[in-house]
Amino acid sequence: MDDKILLDAAHISHVFPLTKKIAVRAVDDVSFQIRKGEIFGLIGESGSGKSTIARCVMNLCRPDSGRILYRGIDIFDSKEFRANKSLLQKSRQIIFQDSNSSLNQRMKVCDIITEPMRISRMTPARGSYREEARTRMSHVGLDERYLDQYPSQLSGGQRQRVAIARALSAEPELLVADEPIASLDVPIQAQIANLFRRLQREHGFSVLFIGHDLAMARFLCDRIGVMVRGRMVESGPAGELFDDPRHPYTKALLSSIPIPDPIRERGRKVPEFREEEFSRDGEWEEISPQHFVLQQRRRGL
């Protein structure tokens, strides 16, 4: 395995049974890699399988097939997981979309931020857990007066900053951000996005960013994978994927971004994507360096 690859997900599939006869294929043969120090984004409509992949990466959900290697460790191999449990728990952290439900309402901010350190039995580098919490709060732009407050006393943006501080307190190598700004107001989204990017550059951790805000994904991510109905249909560098989309779904998805010019907006042609014509079968083709597209198989071949 390449030393620069932190996470390698290969042919991940997962099915949720609804009844004895009906099941939903949430993730279908998805593969991707995340390099050290990069932000990889998964974008697509709600229900496209993005969050299921995030949960698989964090061992919160076990895929029906495929494997995920983290630093060369097969995280779903029980023997390897037990041997590396402490490393896997400490070096992978997740930020959920709803900070209100993901934070313990009975814990003070200081205890929430330092909880991962206590669980991992990390020795506070600054002498005490309270000093560690104070430092982490300064990293996310929160004043120390919030240390003894409860989540219910904070705004949505402040709670999300606390969630980010908690995730970073264990100094992870991989941060999974499952739509971390979707529930916030637009001005707060911009603040959190800028904060997120700055912290990533300062600390050098890798990020799996899950979202459906296309403009935000382009701003934050180095590479992007496009999901539809559990299948990844295109993957490549963010700039190239937005400037030169190749798959019909990617073209239709990106065309939903409005142009801030009324005349051009009215006159542009929006490509059409018909879901009934979408086929899960196909083969990956590299059309340019690191830019892959799922090419549908021709009928009769």
PDB file of C-alpha atoms in Angstrom:
ATOM      1  CA  MET A   1       0.000   0.000   0.000  1.00  0.00           C
ATOM      2  CA  ASP A   2       1.270   3.472  -0.943  1.00  0.00           C
ATOM      3  CA  ASP A   3       2.600   5.327   2.131  1.00  0.00           C
ATOM      4  CA  LYS A   4       0.727   8.449   0.999  1.00  0.00           C
ATOM      5  CA  ILE A   5      -2.651   6.650   1.109  1.00  0.00           C
ATOM      6  CA  LEU A   6      -4.311   6.952   4.513  1.00  0.00           C
ATOM      7  CA  LEU A   7      -7.637   5.288   3.688  1.00  0.00           C
ATOM      8  CA  ASP A   8      -8.359   2.781   0.920  1.00  0.00           C
ATOM      9  CA  ALA A   9     -11.989   1.744   0.410  1.00  0.00           C
ATOM     10  CA  ALA A  10     -12.389  -1.010  -2.184  1.00  0.00           C
ATOM     11  CA  HIS A  11     -15.686  -2.270  -3.667  1.00  0.00           C
ATOM     12  CA  ILE A  12     -17.857  -1.306  -0.687  1.00  0.00           C
ATOM     13  CA  SER A  13     -21.481  -2.436  -0.867  1.00  0.00           C
ATOM     14  CA  HIS A  14     -24.214  -2.325   1.751  1.00  0.00           C
ATOM     15  CA  VAL A  15     -27.886  -3.326   1.661  1.00  0.00           C
ATOM     16  CA  PHE A  16     -30.560  -2.323   4.171  1.00  0.00           C
ATOM     17  CA  PRO A  17     -33.382  -4.889   4.354  1.00  0.00           C
ATOM     18  CA  LEU A  18     -36.831  -3.289   4.678  1.00  0.00           C
ATOM     19  CA  THR A  19     -38.914  -6.445   4.669  1.00  0.00           C
ATOM     20  CA  LYS A  20     -38.240 -10.123   3.974  1.00  0.00           C
ATOM     21  CA  LYS A  21     -38.594  -9.461   0.258  1.00  0.00           C
ATOM     22  CA  ILE A  22     -37.616  -5.813  -0.143  1.00  0.00           C
ATOM     23  CA  ALA A  23     -34.168  -4.297   0.433  1.00  0.00           C
ATOM     24  CA  VAL A  24     -32.466  -1.012  -0.404  1.00  0.00           C
ATOM     25  CA  ARG A  25     -28.985  -1.097  -1.924  1.00  0.00           C
ATOM     26  CA  ALA A  26     -27.599   1.994  -0.145  1.00  0.00           C
ATOM     27  CA  VAL A  27     -24.017   1.563  -1.378  1.00  0.00           C
ATOM     28  CA  ASP A  28     -23.099  -0.348  -4.512  1.00  0.00           C
ATOM     29  CA  ASP A  29     -19.474  -1.272  -5.329  1.00  0.00           C
ATOM     30  CA  VAL A  30     -17.895   2.044  -4.267  1.00  0.00           C
ATOM     31  CA  SER A  31     -14.114   2.484  -4.252  1.00  0.00           C
ATOM     32  CA  PHE A  32     -12.000   5.514  -3.376  1.00  0.00           C
ATOM     33  CA  GLN A  33      -8.800   6.524  -1.609  1.00  0.00           C
ATOM     34  CA  ILE A  34      -7.921   9.392   0.715  1.00  0.00           C
ATOM     35  CA  ARG A  35      -4.346  10.608   0.789  1.00  0.00           C
ATOM     36  CA  LYS A  36      -2.614  12.009   3.823  1.00  0.00           C
ATOM     37  CA  GLY A  37      -3.329  15.709   4.262  1.00  0.00           C
ATOM     38  CA  GLU A  38      -6.104  15.995   1.664  1.00  0.00           C
ATOM     39  CA  ILE A  39      -9.834  16.688   1.777  1.00  0.00           C
ATOM     40  CA  PHE A  40     -11.872  14.187  -0.231  1.00  0.00           C
ATOM     41  CA  GLY A  41     -15.520  15.044  -0.758  1.00  0.00           C
ATOM     42  CA  LEU A  42     -18.554  12.894  -1.489  1.00  0.00           C
ATOM     43  CA  ILE A  43     -21.419  14.849  -3.028  1.00  0.00           C
ATOM     44  CA  GLY A  44     -24.840  13.849  -4.229  1.00  0.00           C
ATOM     45  CA  GLU A  45     -28.531  14.045  -3.443  1.00  0.00           C
ATOM     46  CA  SER A  46     -30.029  12.887  -0.151  1.00  0.00           C
ATOM     47  CA  GLY A  47     -30.258   9.105  -0.115  1.00  0.00           C
ATOM     48  CA  SER A  48     -27.335   8.573  -2.471  1.00  0.00           C
ATOM     49  CA  GLY A  49     -25.378   6.572   0.119  1.00  0.00           C
ATOM     50  CA  LYS A  50     -22.908   9.209   1.337  1.00  0.00           C
ATOM     51  CA  SER A  51     -23.652   8.926   5.054  1.00  0.00           C
ATOM     52  CA  THR A  52     -23.666   5.126   4.904  1.00  0.00           C
ATOM     53  CA  ILE A  53     -20.125   5.245   3.528  1.00  0.00           C
ATOM     54  CA  ALA A  54     -19.118   7.628   6.329  1.00  0.00           C
ATOM     55  CA  ARG A  55     -20.497   5.223   8.911  1.00  0.00           C
ATOM     56  CA  CYS A  56     -18.646   2.314   7.320  1.00  0.00           C
ATOM     57  CA  VAL A  57     -15.387   4.275   7.472  1.00  0.00           C
ATOM     58  CA  MET A  58     -15.972   4.848  11.203  1.00  0.00           C
ATOM     59  CA  ASN A  59     -16.921   1.196  11.951  1.00  0.00           C
ATOM     60  CA  LEU A  60     -20.454   2.335  12.816  1.00  0.00           C
ATOM     61  CA  CYS A  61     -21.817   0.201   9.989  1.00  0.00           C
ATOM     62  CA  ARG A  62     -20.394  -3.001   8.529  1.00  0.00           C
ATOM     63  CA  PRO A  63     -20.516  -3.308   4.724  1.00  0.00           C
ATOM     64  CA  ASP A  64     -21.917  -6.466   3.201  1.00  0.00           C
ATOM     65  CA  SER A  65     -18.916  -6.749   0.882  1.00  0.00           C
ATOM     66  CA  GLY A  66     -15.639  -5.003   0.120  1.00  0.00           C
ATOM     67  CA  ARG A  67     -12.981  -3.851   2.525  1.00  0.00           C
ATOM     68  CA  ILE A  68     -11.604  -0.648   4.037  1.00  0.00           C
ATOM     69  CA  LEU A  69      -7.925  -0.299   4.888  1.00  0.00           C
ATOM     70  CA  TYR A  70      -6.885   2.461   7.277  1.00  0.00           C
ATOM     71  CA  ARG A  71      -3.106   2.861   7.442  1.00  0.00           C
ATOM     72  CA  GLY A  72      -2.959  -0.654   6.003  1.00  0.00           C
ATOM     73  CA  ILE A  73      -5.233  -2.038   8.747  1.00  0.00           C
ATOM     74  CA  ASP A  74      -8.335  -3.942   7.659  1.00  0.00           C
ATOM     75  CA  ILE A  75     -10.818  -2.254   9.998  1.00  0.00           C
ATOM     76  CA  PHE A  76     -13.425  -5.013   9.575  1.00  0.00           C
ATOM     77  CA  ASP A  77     -11.049  -7.862  10.314  1.00  0.00           C
ATOM     78  CA  SER A  78     -11.799  -8.645  13.961  1.00  0.00           C
ATOM     79  CA  LYS A  79      -8.248  -9.732  14.742  1.00  0.00           C
ATOM     80  CA  GLU A  80      -6.639  -6.656  13.175  1.00  0.00           C
ATOM     81  CA  PHE A  81      -9.230  -4.351  14.756  1.00  0.00           C
ATOM     82  CA  ARG A  82      -8.589  -5.696  18.260  1.00  0.00           C
ATOM     83  CA  ALA A  83      -4.829  -5.402  17.806  1.00  0.00           C
ATOM     84  CA  ASN A  84      -5.143  -1.774  16.708  1.00  0.00           C
ATOM     85  CA  LYS A  85      -8.274  -0.708  18.600  1.00  0.00           C
ATOM     86  CA  SER A  86      -6.633   2.138  20.513  1.00  0.00           C
ATOM     87  CA  LEU A  87      -5.059   3.602  17.360  1.00  0.00           C
ATOM     88  CA  LEU A  88      -8.285   3.332  15.367  1.00  0.00           C
ATOM     89  CA  GLN A  89     -10.378   4.968  18.082  1.00  0.00           C
ATOM     90  CA  LYS A  90      -7.971   7.835  18.625  1.00  0.00           C
ATOM     91  CA  SER A  91      -6.896   8.669  15.078  1.00  0.00           C
ATOM     92  CA  ARG A  92     -10.385   8.660  13.487  1.00  0.00           C
ATOM     93  CA  GLN A  93     -13.000  11.190  14.573  1.00  0.00           C
ATOM     94  CA  ILE A  94     -16.386  12.197  13.178  1.00  0.00           C
ATOM     95  CA  ILE A  95     -18.453  15.391  13.126  1.00  0.00           C
ATOM     96  CA  PHE A  96     -22.180  14.898  12.688  1.00  0.00           C
ATOM     97  CA  GLN A  97     -24.613  17.231  10.967  1.00  0.00           C
ATOM     98  CA  ASP A  98     -26.766  17.920  14.030  1.00  0.00           C
ATOM     99  CA  SER A  99     -24.515  19.205  16.803  1.00  0.00           C
ATOM    100  CA  ASN A 100     -27.520  19.560  19.127  1.00  0.00           C
ATOM    101  CA  SER A 101     -28.108  15.796  19.239  1.00  0.00           C
ATOM    102  CA  SER A 102     -24.448  14.760  18.958  1.00  0.00           C
ATOM    103  CA  LEU A 103     -23.408  16.695  22.082  1.00  0.00           C
ATOM    104  CA  ASN A 104     -24.316  15.404  25.548  1.00  0.00           C
ATOM    105  CA  GLN A 105     -26.718  17.995  26.923  1.00  0.00           C
ATOM    106  CA  ARG A 106     -25.781  17.111  30.510  1.00  0.00           C
ATOM    107  CA  MET A 107     -22.068  17.749  30.051  1.00  0.00           C
ATOM    108  CA  LYS A 108     -20.323  21.086  30.184  1.00  0.00           C
ATOM    109  CA  VAL A 109     -18.343  22.261  27.171  1.00  0.00           C
ATOM    110  CA  CYS A 110     -15.017  21.637  28.921  1.00  0.00           C
ATOM    111  CA  ASP A 111     -15.897  17.988  29.551  1.00  0.00           C
ATOM    112  CA  ILE A 112     -17.328  17.505  26.059  1.00  0.00           C
ATOM    113  CA  ILE A 113     -14.138  18.720  24.362  1.00  0.00           C
ATOM    114  CA  THR A 114     -11.793  16.634  26.497  1.00  0.00           C
ATOM    115  CA  GLU A 115     -13.914  13.453  26.486  1.00  0.00           C
ATOM    116  CA  PRO A 116     -11.977  11.826  23.578  1.00  0.00           C
ATOM    117  CA  MET A 117      -8.713  12.494  25.425  1.00  0.00           C
ATOM    118  CA  ARG A 118     -10.033  10.882  28.592  1.00  0.00           C
ATOM    119  CA  ILE A 119     -11.343   7.841  26.724  1.00  0.00           C
ATOM    120  CA  SER A 120      -7.996   7.443  24.928  1.00  0.00           C
ATOM    121  CA  ARG A 121      -6.152   8.093  28.217  1.00  0.00           C
ATOM    122  CA  MET A 122      -4.089  10.850  26.652  1.00  0.00           C
ATOM    123  CA  THR A 123      -1.827  12.778  29.000  1.00  0.00           C
ATOM    124  CA  PRO A 124      -2.667  16.499  28.790  1.00  0.00           C
ATOM    125  CA  ALA A 125       0.320  18.207  27.173  1.00  0.00           C
ATOM    126  CA  ARG A 126      -0.642  21.516  28.831  1.00  0.00           C
ATOM    127  CA  GLY A 127      -0.859  20.124  32.362  1.00  0.00           C
ATOM    128  CA  SER A 128      -4.613  19.679  32.750  1.00  0.00           C
ATOM    129  CA  TYR A 129      -7.649  18.768  30.715  1.00  0.00           C
ATOM    130  CA  ARG A 130      -9.127  22.210  31.360  1.00  0.00           C
ATOM    131  CA  GLU A 131      -6.101  23.899  29.819  1.00  0.00           C
ATOM    132  CA  GLU A 132      -6.362  21.548  26.846  1.00  0.00           C
ATOM    133  CA  ALA A 133     -10.030  22.485  26.431  1.00  0.00           C
ATOM    134  CA  ARG A 134      -9.170  26.178  26.671  1.00  0.00           C
ATOM    135  CA  THR A 135      -6.542  25.809  23.921  1.00  0.00           C
ATOM    136  CA  ARG A 136      -8.863  23.795  21.664  1.00  0.00           C
ATOM    137  CA  MET A 137     -11.555  26.416  22.072  1.00  0.00           C
ATOM    138  CA  SER A 138      -9.152  29.146  21.020  1.00  0.00           C
ATOM    139  CA  HIS A 139      -8.372  27.121  17.891  1.00  0.00           C
ATOM    140  CA  VAL A 140     -12.040  27.216  16.861  1.00  0.00           C
ATOM    141  CA  GLY A 141     -12.571  30.843  17.818  1.00  0.00           C
ATOM    142  CA  LEU A 142     -14.525  30.404  21.062  1.00  0.00           C
ATOM    143  CA  ASP A 143     -13.906  32.374  24.228  1.00  0.00           C
ATOM    144  CA  GLU A 144     -12.982  30.472  27.391  1.00  0.00           C
ATOM    145  CA  ARG A 145     -16.092  31.813  29.155  1.00  0.00           C
ATOM    146  CA  TYR A 146     -18.043  29.061  27.396  1.00  0.00           C
ATOM    147  CA  LEU A 147     -16.073  26.302  29.138  1.00  0.00           C
ATOM    148  CA  ASP A 148     -18.609  25.905  31.957  1.00  0.00           C
ATOM    149  CA  GLN A 149     -21.736  26.279  29.846  1.00  0.00           C
ATOM    150  CA  TYR A 150     -24.008  23.559  28.540  1.00  0.00           C
ATOM    151  CA  PRO A 151     -24.819  22.969  24.824  1.00  0.00           C
ATOM    152  CA  SER A 152     -28.342  24.319  25.298  1.00  0.00           C
ATOM    153  CA  GLN A 153     -26.840  27.691  26.224  1.00  0.00           C
ATOM    154  CA  LEU A 154     -24.959  27.979  22.913  1.00  0.00           C
ATOM    155  CA  SER A 155     -26.035  28.937  19.411  1.00  0.00           C
ATOM    156  CA  GLY A 156     -25.975  26.451  16.536  1.00  0.00           C
ATOM    157  CA  GLY A 157     -22.687  27.829  15.205  1.00  0.00           C
ATOM    158  CA  GLN A 158     -21.100  27.735  18.649  1.00  0.00           C
ATOM    159  CA  ARG A 159     -22.217  24.140  19.195  1.00  0.00           C
ATOM    160  CA  GLN A 160     -20.711  23.102  15.879  1.00  0.00           C
ATOM    161  CA  ARG A 161     -17.436  24.780  16.843  1.00  0.00           C
ATOM    162  CA  VAL A 162     -17.514  22.766  20.075  1.00  0.00           C
ATOM    163  CA  ALA A 163     -18.095  19.596  18.030  1.00  0.00           C
ATOM    164  CA  ILE A 164     -15.091  20.429  15.849  1.00  0.00           C
ATOM    165  CA  ALA A 165     -12.944  21.172  18.922  1.00  0.00           C
ATOM    166  CA  ARG A 166     -13.965  17.834  20.450  1.00  0.00           C
ATOM    167  CA  ALA A 167     -13.098  15.944  17.265  1.00  0.00           C
ATOM    168  CA  LEU A 168      -9.685  17.604  17.055  1.00  0.00           C
ATOM    169  CA  SER A 169      -8.805  17.174  20.734  1.00  0.00           C
ATOM    170  CA  ALA A 170      -7.547  13.633  20.085  1.00  0.00           C
ATOM    171  CA  GLU A 171      -5.351  14.977  17.245  1.00  0.00           C
ATOM    172  CA  PRO A 172      -6.818  12.629  14.615  1.00  0.00           C
ATOM    173  CA  GLU A 173      -5.278  11.763  11.282  1.00  0.00           C
ATOM    174  CA  LEU A 174      -8.693  11.326   9.653  1.00  0.00           C
ATOM    175  CA  LEU A 175     -11.729  13.506  10.253  1.00  0.00           C
ATOM    176  CA  VAL A 176     -15.082  12.391   8.849  1.00  0.00           C
ATOM    177  CA  ALA A 177     -17.384  15.389   8.452  1.00  0.00           C
ATOM    178  CA  ASP A 178     -20.939  14.263   7.705  1.00  0.00           C
ATOM    179  CA  GLU A 179     -22.641  17.415   6.383  1.00  0.00           C
ATOM    180  CA  PRO A 180     -21.193  19.480   9.264  1.00  0.00           C
ATOM    181  CA  ILE A 181     -22.655  22.814   8.156  1.00  0.00           C
ATOM    182  CA  ALA A 182     -25.936  21.831   6.481  1.00  0.00           C
ATOM    183  CA  SER A 183     -28.110  22.762   9.483  1.00  0.00           C
ATOM    184  CA  LEU A 184     -26.556  26.217   9.964  1.00  0.00           C
ATOM    185  CA  ASP A 185     -27.517  29.620   8.603  1.00  0.00           C
ATOM    186  CA  VAL A 186     -25.630  30.737   5.479  1.00  0.00           C
ATOM    187  CA  PRO A 187     -23.391  33.352   7.228  1.00  0.00           C
ATOM    188  CA  ILE A 188     -22.465  30.782   9.902  1.00  0.00           C
ATOM    189  CA  GLN A 189     -21.777  28.183   7.206  1.00  0.00           C
ATOM    190  CA  ALA A 190     -19.171  30.471   5.665  1.00  0.00           C
ATOM    191  CA  GLN A 191     -17.520  31.005   9.056  1.00  0.00           C
ATOM    192  CA  ILE A 192     -17.378  27.283   9.830  1.00  0.00           C
ATOM    193  CA  ALA A 193     -16.100  26.462   6.322  1.00  0.00           C
ATOM    194  CA  ASN A 194     -13.256  28.975   6.611  1.00  0.00           C
ATOM    195  CA  LEU A 195     -12.468  27.694  10.099  1.00  0.00           C
ATOM    196  CA  PHE A 196     -12.504  24.111   8.831  1.00  0.00           C
ATOM    197  CA  ARG A 197     -10.104  24.848   5.990  1.00  0.00           C
ATOM    198  CA  ARG A 198      -7.730  26.824   8.233  1.00  0.00           C
ATOM    199  CA  LEU A 199      -7.574  24.083  10.872  1.00  0.00           C
ATOM    200  CA  GLN A 200      -6.959  21.442   8.221  1.00  0.00           C
ATOM    201  CA  ARG A 201      -4.040  23.400   6.790  1.00  0.00           C
ATOM    202  CA  GLU A 202      -2.569  24.066  10.241  1.00  0.00           C
ATOM    203  CA  HIS A 203      -2.879  20.520  11.591  1.00  0.00           C
ATOM    204  CA  GLY A 204      -2.526  18.536   8.367  1.00  0.00           C
ATOM    205  CA  PHE A 205      -5.230  15.936   9.033  1.00  0.00           C
ATOM    206  CA  SER A 206      -7.143  14.240   6.212  1.00  0.00           C
ATOM    207  CA  VAL A 207     -10.873  14.779   5.773  1.00  0.00           C
ATOM    208  CA  LEU A 208     -13.751  12.806   4.297  1.00  0.00           C
ATOM    209  CA  PHE A 209     -16.260  15.598   3.639  1.00  0.00           C
ATOM    210  CA  ILE A 210     -19.877  14.571   3.072  1.00  0.00           C
ATOM    211  CA  GLY A 211     -22.198  17.177   1.601  1.00  0.00           C
ATOM    212  CA  HIS A 212     -24.694  18.286  -0.994  1.00  0.00           C
ATOM    213  CA  ASP A 213     -23.680  21.970  -1.111  1.00  0.00           C
ATOM    214  CA  LEU A 214     -21.729  22.012  -4.378  1.00  0.00           C
ATOM    215  CA  ALA A 215     -20.146  25.438  -3.921  1.00  0.00           C
ATOM    216  CA  MET A 216     -18.927  24.479  -0.456  1.00  0.00           C
ATOM    217  CA  ALA A 217     -17.502  21.194  -1.742  1.00  0.00           C
ATOM    218  CA  ARG A 218     -15.571  23.019  -4.458  1.00  0.00           C
ATOM    219  CA  PHE A 219     -14.214  25.493  -1.888  1.00  0.00           C
ATOM    220  CA  LEU A 220     -13.135  22.866   0.641  1.00  0.00           C
ATOM    221  CA  CYS A 221     -12.182  19.721  -1.259  1.00  0.00           C
ATOM    222  CA  ASP A 222      -9.056  18.688  -3.141  1.00  0.00           C
ATOM    223  CA  ARG A 223     -10.825  15.770  -4.860  1.00  0.00           C
ATOM    224  CA  ILE A 224     -14.490  14.912  -5.178  1.00  0.00           C
ATOM    225  CA  GLY A 225     -16.539  11.766  -5.797  1.00  0.00           C
ATOM    226  CA  VAL A 226     -20.085  12.055  -7.156  1.00  0.00           C
ATOM    227  CA  MET A 227     -22.723   9.639  -5.825  1.00  0.00           C
ATOM    228  CA  VAL A 228     -26.102   8.674  -7.273  1.00  0.00           C
ATOM    229  CA  ARG A 229     -28.342   5.896  -5.983  1.00  0.00           C
ATOM    230  CA  GLY A 230     -25.505   4.255  -4.058  1.00  0.00           C
ATOM    231  CA  ARG A 231     -23.078   4.292  -6.990  1.00  0.00           C
ATOM    232  CA  MET A 232     -20.066   6.540  -7.514  1.00  0.00           C
ATOM    233  CA  VAL A 233     -20.229   7.735 -11.108  1.00  0.00           C
ATOM    234  CA  GLU A 234     -17.342  10.213 -11.305  1.00  0.00           C
ATOM    235  CA  SER A 235     -14.282  11.111  -9.267  1.00  0.00           C
ATOM    236  CA  GLY A 236     -11.491  13.591  -9.810  1.00  0.00           C
ATOM    237  CA  PRO A 237      -9.730  16.809  -8.777  1.00  0.00           C
ATOM    238  CA  ALA A 238     -12.322  19.337  -7.626  1.00  0.00           C
ATOM    239  CA  GLY A 239     -11.455  22.049 -10.137  1.00  0.00           C
ATOM    240  CA  GLU A 240     -11.381  19.696 -13.117  1.00  0.00           C
ATOM    241  CA  LEU A 241     -14.581  17.920 -12.128  1.00  0.00           C
ATOM    242  CA  PHE A 242     -16.488  21.204 -11.874  1.00  0.00           C
ATOM    243  CA  ASP A 243     -14.975  22.683 -15.029  1.00  0.00           C
ATOM    244  CA  ASP A 244     -15.205  19.547 -17.178  1.00  0.00           C
ATOM    245  CA  PRO A 245     -17.854  17.110 -15.867  1.00  0.00           C
ATOM    246  CA  ARG A 246     -18.211  13.992 -18.004  1.00  0.00           C
ATOM    247  CA  HIS A 247     -20.945  11.792 -16.534  1.00  0.00           C
ATOM    248  CA  PRO A 248     -24.539  12.815 -17.417  1.00  0.00           C
ATOM    249  CA  TYR A 249     -25.531  12.898 -13.740  1.00  0.00           C
ATOM    250  CA  THR A 250     -22.558  15.083 -12.803  1.00  0.00           C
ATOM    251  CA  LYS A 251     -23.459  17.498 -15.589  1.00  0.00           C
ATOM    252  CA  ALA A 252     -27.065  17.664 -14.421  1.00  0.00           C
ATOM    253  CA  LEU A 253     -26.045  18.053 -10.783  1.00  0.00           C
ATOM    254  CA  LEU A 254     -23.604  20.877 -11.441  1.00  0.00           C
ATOM    255  CA  SER A 255     -26.090  22.627 -13.716  1.00  0.00           C
ATOM    256  CA  SER A 256     -28.311  23.124 -10.665  1.00  0.00           C
ATOM    257  CA  ILE A 257     -25.881  25.784  -9.416  1.00  0.00           C
ATOM    258  CA  PRO A 258     -27.538  29.109 -10.317  1.00  0.00           C
ATOM    259  CA  ILE A 259     -25.627  31.722 -12.316  1.00  0.00           C
ATOM    260  CA  PRO A 260     -25.722  35.183 -10.633  1.00  0.00           C
ATOM    261  CA  ASP A 261     -26.650  36.793 -13.948  1.00  0.00           C
ATOM    262  CA  PRO A 262     -30.397  36.787 -14.746  1.00  0.00           C
ATOM    263  CA  ILE A 263     -29.872  37.010 -18.508  1.00  0.00           C
ATOM    264  CA  ARG A 264     -27.355  34.145 -18.664  1.00  0.00           C
ATOM    265  CA  GLU A 265     -29.434  32.130 -16.200  1.00  0.00           C
ATOM    266  CA  ARG A 266     -32.552  32.361 -18.375  1.00  0.00           C
ATOM    267  CA  GLY A 267     -30.677  31.558 -21.574  1.00  0.00           C
ATOM    268  CA  ARG A 268     -28.596  28.580 -20.502  1.00  0.00           C
ATOM    269  CA  LYS A 269     -29.489  25.004 -21.380  1.00  0.00           C
ATOM    270  CA  VAL A 270     -29.730  22.576 -18.475  1.00  0.00           C
ATOM    271  CA  PRO A 271     -28.637  19.015 -19.335  1.00  0.00           C
ATOM    272  CA  GLU A 272     -31.240  16.373 -18.558  1.00  0.00           C
ATOM    273  CA  PHE A 273     -30.546  13.238 -16.557  1.00  0.00           C
ATOM    274  CA  ARG A 274     -33.154  10.498 -16.704  1.00  0.00           C
ATOM    275  CA  GLU A 275     -32.947   8.177 -13.728  1.00  0.00           C
ATOM    276  CA  GLU A 276     -34.792   5.410 -15.565  1.00  0.00           C
ATOM    277  CA  GLU A 277     -31.868   5.280 -18.028  1.00  0.00           C
ATOM    278  CA  PHE A 278     -29.267   5.057 -15.279  1.00  0.00           C
ATOM    279  CA  SER A 279     -27.525   1.698 -15.147  1.00  0.00           C
ATOM    280  CA  ARG A 280     -25.447   0.431 -12.245  1.00  0.00           C
ATOM    281  CA  ASP A 281     -23.335  -1.589 -14.669  1.00  0.00           C
ATOM    282  CA  GLY A 282     -20.277   0.021 -16.132  1.00  0.00           C
ATOM    283  CA  GLU A 283     -16.510   0.254 -16.011  1.00  0.00           C
ATOM    284  CA  TRP A 284     -14.253   2.951 -14.643  1.00  0.00           C
ATOM    285  CA  GLU A 285     -12.267   4.853 -17.261  1.00  0.00           C
ATOM    286  CA  GLU A 286      -9.461   7.297 -16.460  1.00  0.00           C
ATOM    287  CA  ILE A 287     -10.056  10.153 -18.896  1.00  0.00           C
ATOM    288  CA  SER A 288      -7.238  12.296 -17.443  1.00  0.00           C
ATOM    289  CA  PRO A 289      -4.823  11.924 -14.503  1.00  0.00           C
ATOM    290  CA  GLN A 290      -6.889  11.029 -11.402  1.00  0.00           C
ATOM    291  CA  HIS A 291     -10.177  11.834 -13.200  1.00  0.00           C
ATOM    292  CA  PHE A 292     -12.361   8.729 -13.466  1.00  0.00           C
ATOM    293  CA  VAL A 293     -15.811   8.283 -14.978  1.00  0.00           C
ATOM    294  CA  LEU A 294     -18.195   5.339 -14.849  1.00  0.00           C
ATOM    295  CA  GLN A 295     -18.742   4.520 -18.512  1.00  0.00           C
ATOM    296  CA  GLN A 296     -21.935   2.626 -19.240  1.00  0.00           C
ATOM    297  CA  ARG A 297     -21.531  -0.627 -21.143  1.00  0.00           C
ATOM    298  CA  ARG A 298     -22.885  -0.578 -24.641  1.00  0.00           C
ATOM    299  CA  ARG A 299     -25.858  -2.762 -25.238  1.00  0.00           C
ATOM    300  CA  GLY A 300     -25.116  -5.946 -27.080  1.00  0.00           C
ATOM    301  CA  LEU A 301     -21.510  -6.177 -25.815  1.00  0.00           C
TER     302      LEU A 301
END
